Coordinates of C-alpha atoms and ligand atoms in Angstrom, one line a residue:
X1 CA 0.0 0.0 0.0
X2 CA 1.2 3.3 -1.1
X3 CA 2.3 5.7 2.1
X4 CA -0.5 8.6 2.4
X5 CA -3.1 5.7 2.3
X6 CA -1.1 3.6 5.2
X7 CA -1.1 6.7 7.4
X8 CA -4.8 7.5 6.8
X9 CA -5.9 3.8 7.2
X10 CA -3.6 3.2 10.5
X11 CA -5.1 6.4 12.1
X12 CA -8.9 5.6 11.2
X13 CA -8.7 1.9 11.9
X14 CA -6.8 2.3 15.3
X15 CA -9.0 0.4 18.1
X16 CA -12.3 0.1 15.6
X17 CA -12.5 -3.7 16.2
X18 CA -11.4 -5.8 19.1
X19 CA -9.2 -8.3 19.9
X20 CA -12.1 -11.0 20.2
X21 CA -13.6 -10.0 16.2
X22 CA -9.7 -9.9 14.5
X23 CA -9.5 -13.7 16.1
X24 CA -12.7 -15.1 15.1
X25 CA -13.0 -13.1 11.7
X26 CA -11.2 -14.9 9.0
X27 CA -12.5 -14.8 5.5
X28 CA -14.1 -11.3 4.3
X29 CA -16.1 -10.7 1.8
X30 CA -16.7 -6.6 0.9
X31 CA -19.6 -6.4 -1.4
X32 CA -20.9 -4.0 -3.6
X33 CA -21.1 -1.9 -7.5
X34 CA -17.9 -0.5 -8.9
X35 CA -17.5 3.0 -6.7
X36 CA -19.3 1.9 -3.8
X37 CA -16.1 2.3 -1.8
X38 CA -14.8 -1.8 -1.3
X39 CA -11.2 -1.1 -2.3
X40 CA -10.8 1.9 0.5
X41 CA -12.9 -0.4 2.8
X42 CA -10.8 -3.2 2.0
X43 CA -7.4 -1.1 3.2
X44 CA -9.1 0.0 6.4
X45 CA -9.8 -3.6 7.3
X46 CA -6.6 -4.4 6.1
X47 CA -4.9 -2.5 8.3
X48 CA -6.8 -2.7 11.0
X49 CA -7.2 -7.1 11.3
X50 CA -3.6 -7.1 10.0
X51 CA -4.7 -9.1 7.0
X52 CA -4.2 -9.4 3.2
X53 CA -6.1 -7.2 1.0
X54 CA -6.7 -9.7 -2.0
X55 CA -8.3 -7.5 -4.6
X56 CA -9.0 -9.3 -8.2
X57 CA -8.8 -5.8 -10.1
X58 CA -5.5 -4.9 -8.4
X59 CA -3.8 -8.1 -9.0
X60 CA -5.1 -8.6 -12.9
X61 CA -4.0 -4.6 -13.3
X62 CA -0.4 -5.5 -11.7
X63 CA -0.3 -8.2 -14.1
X64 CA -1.3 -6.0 -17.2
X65 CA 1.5 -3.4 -16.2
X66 CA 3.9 -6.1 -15.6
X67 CA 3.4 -7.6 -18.4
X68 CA 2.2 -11.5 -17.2
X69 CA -0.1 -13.1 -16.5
X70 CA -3.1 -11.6 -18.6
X71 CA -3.7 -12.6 -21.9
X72 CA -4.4 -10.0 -24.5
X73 CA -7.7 -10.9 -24.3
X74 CA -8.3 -11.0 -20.8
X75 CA -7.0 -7.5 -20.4
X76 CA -9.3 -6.2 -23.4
X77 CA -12.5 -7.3 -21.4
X78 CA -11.3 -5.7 -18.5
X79 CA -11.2 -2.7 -20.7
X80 CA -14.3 -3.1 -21.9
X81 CA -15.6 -3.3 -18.7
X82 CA -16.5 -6.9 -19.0
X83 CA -16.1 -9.8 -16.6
X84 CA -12.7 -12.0 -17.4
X85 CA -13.5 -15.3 -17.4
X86 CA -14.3 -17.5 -13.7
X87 CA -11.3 -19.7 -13.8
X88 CA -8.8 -16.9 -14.6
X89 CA -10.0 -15.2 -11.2
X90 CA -10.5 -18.3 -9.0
X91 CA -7.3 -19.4 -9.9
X92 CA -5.3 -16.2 -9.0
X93 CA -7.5 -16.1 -6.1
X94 CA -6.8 -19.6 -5.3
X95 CA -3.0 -19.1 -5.4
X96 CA -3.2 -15.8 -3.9
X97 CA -5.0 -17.1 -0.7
X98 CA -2.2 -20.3 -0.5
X99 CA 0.5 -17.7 0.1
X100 CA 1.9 -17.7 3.9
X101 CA 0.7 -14.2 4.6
X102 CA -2.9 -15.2 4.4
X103 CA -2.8 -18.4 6.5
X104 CA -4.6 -16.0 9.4
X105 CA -7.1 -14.4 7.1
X106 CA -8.0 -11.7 4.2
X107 CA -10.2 -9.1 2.8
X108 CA -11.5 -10.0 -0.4
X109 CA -11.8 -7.3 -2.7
X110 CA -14.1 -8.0 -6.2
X111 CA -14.3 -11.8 -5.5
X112 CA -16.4 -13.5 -5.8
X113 CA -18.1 -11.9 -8.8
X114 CA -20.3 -14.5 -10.4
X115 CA -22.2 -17.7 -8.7
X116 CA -19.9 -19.8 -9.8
X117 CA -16.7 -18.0 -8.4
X118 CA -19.0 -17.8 -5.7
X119 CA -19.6 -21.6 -5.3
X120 CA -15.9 -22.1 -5.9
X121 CA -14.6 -20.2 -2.9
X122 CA -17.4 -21.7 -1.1
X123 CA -16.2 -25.0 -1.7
X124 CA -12.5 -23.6 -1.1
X125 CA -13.8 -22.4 2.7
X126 CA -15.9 -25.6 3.4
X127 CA -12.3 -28.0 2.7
X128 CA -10.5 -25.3 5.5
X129 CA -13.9 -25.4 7.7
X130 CA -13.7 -21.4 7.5
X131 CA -17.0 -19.2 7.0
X132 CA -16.8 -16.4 5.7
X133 CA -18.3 -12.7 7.0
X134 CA -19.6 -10.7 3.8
X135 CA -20.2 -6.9 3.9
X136 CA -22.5 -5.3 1.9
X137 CA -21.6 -1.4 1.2
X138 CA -24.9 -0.2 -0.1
X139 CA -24.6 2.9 -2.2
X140 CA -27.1 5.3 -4.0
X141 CA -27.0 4.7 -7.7
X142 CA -26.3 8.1 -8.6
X143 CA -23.7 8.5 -6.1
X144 CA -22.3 5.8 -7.9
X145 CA -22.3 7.2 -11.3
X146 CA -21.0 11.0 -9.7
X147 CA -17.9 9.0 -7.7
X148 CA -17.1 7.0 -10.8
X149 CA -16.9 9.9 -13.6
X150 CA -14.7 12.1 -11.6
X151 CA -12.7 9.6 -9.7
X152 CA -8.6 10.8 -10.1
X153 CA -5.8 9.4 -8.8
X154 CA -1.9 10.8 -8.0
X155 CA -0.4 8.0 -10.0
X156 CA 2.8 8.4 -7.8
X157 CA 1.4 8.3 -3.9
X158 CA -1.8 6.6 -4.9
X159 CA -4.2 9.7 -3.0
X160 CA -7.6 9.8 -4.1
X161 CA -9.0 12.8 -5.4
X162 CA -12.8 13.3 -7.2
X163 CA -13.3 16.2 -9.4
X164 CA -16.2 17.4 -7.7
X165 CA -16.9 15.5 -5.0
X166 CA -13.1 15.6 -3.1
X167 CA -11.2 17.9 -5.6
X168 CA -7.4 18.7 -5.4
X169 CA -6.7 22.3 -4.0
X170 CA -5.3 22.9 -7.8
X171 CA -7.0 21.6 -10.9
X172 CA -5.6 18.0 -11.7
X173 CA -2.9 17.8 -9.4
X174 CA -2.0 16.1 -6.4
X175 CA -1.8 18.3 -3.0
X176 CA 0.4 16.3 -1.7
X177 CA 3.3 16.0 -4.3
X178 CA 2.0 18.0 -7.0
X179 CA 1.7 15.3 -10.0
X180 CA -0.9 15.5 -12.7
X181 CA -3.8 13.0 -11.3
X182 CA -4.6 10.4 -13.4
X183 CA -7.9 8.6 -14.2
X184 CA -8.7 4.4 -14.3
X185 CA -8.6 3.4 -18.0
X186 CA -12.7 2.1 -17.2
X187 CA -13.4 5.0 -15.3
X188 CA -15.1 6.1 -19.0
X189 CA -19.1 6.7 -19.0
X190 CA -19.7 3.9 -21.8
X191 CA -17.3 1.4 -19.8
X192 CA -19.1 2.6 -16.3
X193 CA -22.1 1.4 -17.9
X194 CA -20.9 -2.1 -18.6
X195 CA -19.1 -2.2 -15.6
X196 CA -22.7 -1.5 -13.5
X197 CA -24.6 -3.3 -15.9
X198 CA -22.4 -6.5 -15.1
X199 CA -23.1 -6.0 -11.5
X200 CA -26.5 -6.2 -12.0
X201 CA -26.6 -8.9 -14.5
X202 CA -23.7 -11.2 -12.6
X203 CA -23.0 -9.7 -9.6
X204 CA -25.7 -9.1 -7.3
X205 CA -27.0 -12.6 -7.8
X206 CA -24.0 -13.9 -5.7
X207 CA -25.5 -11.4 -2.4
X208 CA -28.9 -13.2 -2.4
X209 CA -26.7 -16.8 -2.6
X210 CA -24.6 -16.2 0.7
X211 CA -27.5 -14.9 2.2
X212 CA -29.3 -18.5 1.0
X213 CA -26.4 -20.6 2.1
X214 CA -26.3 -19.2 5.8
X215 CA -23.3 -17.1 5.9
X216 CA -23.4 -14.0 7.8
X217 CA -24.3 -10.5 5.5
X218 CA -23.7 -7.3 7.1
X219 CA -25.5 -4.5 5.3
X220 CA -24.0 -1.0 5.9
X221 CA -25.3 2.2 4.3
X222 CA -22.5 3.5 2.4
X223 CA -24.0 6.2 0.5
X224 CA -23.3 9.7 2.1
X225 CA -20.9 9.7 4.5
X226 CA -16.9 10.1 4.8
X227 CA -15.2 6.5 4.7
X228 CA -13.7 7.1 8.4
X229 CA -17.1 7.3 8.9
X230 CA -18.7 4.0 7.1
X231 CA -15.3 2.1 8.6
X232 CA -16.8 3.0 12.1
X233 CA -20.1 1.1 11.0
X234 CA -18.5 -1.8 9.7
X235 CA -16.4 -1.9 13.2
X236 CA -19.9 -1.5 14.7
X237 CA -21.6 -4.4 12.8
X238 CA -18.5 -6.8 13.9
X239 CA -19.1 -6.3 17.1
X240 CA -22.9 -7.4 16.8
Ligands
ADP1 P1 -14.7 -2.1 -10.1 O1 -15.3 -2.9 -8.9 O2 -14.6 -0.7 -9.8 O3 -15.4 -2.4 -11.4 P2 -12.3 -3.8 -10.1 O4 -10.9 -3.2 -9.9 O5 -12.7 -4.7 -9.0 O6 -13.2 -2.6 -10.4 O7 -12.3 -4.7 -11.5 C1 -11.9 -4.1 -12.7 C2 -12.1 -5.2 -13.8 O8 -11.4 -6.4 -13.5 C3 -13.6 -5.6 -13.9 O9 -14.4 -4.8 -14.7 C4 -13.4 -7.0 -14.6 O10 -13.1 -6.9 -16.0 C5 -12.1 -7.5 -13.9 N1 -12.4 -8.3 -12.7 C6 -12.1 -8.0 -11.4 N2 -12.5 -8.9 -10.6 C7 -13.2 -9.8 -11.3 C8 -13.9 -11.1 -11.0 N3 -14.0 -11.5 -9.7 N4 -14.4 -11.7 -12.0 C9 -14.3 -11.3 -13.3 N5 -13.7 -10.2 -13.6 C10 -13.1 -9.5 -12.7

């Protein structure tokens, strides 16, 4: 994790959860549409449980900028907005969550996406007698759309910015080391609307399934508020 996000997280996740919830709490699951906030969530918890952060879009963008890993075609459906294919993702996942680091838990990030990623991590829990918690962050629909057009990023410290919603003190840049802000190759309107319309279609399926199959589904309202803010709830809902 990039520095300015470590600090922030650290300070906002210091003493949300006790020691009971971080032993007991092994497998998360953040839920919810592109922009409702999982992969800031997903540091917070991070840093806070002292867990992984396993997110599928970060890992199959690190392999598109390192150049293995993702096919050609895989990376065009990413640009396209499109779901890659199931057993790309539950195999990176699968090898991702078989790495030492995790052996005490993670926060998944974007996984699963699909019932049948769903089923396969379900399966992957049930061999390792692990349940999962999964965390719903419920957000407006045209919050959605506003955080998703203007979402910037400083490409070298890795600060969020939004142009209207959290805007840099000058136009484009970063306030904290001045470079030109940068924005998510999908964070276009007609690949927004593939993106949400995948949720839709693929996604929020898997949400009724774990609530079918008995796992436990936190719903927090993630709509208006700052994300110290929403963290605090999540914390909350643990405790419950
Ligand atoms: P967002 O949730 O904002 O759309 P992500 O960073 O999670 O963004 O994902 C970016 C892209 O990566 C998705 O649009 C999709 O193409 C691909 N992707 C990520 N996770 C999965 C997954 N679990 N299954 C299929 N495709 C995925």
């Amino acid at each position: 994790m990039k520095v300015s996000l470590r600090v922030r997280a650290g300070f906002a996740a210091a003493g949300v959860v006790s020691e009971l919830v971080k032993r007991f709490v092994k497998a998360i699951v953040l839920f919810g549409s592109p922009g409702s906030g999982k992969g800031t969530q997903a540091k917070l918890l991070t840093e806070c449980l002292g867990i992984p952060h396993v997110s599928t879009g970060e890992m199959l963008r690190d392999g598109i900028r390192q150049g293995r890993g993702v096919t050609p075609k895989t990376a065009a459906k990413m640009q396209a907005g499109i779901l890659v294919k199931d057993a790309v993702v539950d195999a990176m996942v699968e090898e991702r969550l078989g790495r030492p680091d995790a052996a005490n838990g993670f926060v998944l990030d974007g996984y699963p996406r699909t019932l049948v990623q769903a089923e396969h991590l379900a399966e992957w829990l049930k061999q390792r007698e692990i349940s999962e918690l999964v965390i719903h962050l419920a957000v407006d629909y045209n919050i959605i759309i506003a955080r998703l057009t203007g979402r910037r990023e400083c490409p070298r410290c890795g600060t969020p910015y939004n142009v209207v919603l959290r805007p840099p003190k000058v136009d484009e840049l970063c306030d904290l080391d001045g470079e030109k802000l940068v924005r998510r190759d999908d964070d276009r309107e007609d690949v927004i609307r593939a993106r949400l319309d995948a949720y839709e279609l693929q996604t929020r399926p898997v949400l009724e399934y774990f609530r079918t199959t008995g796992g436990r589904v936190i719903e927090v309202d993630a709509s208006e508020d700052p994300p110290e803010v929403v963290f605090q709830r999540i914390g909350r809902a643990m405790e419950n």
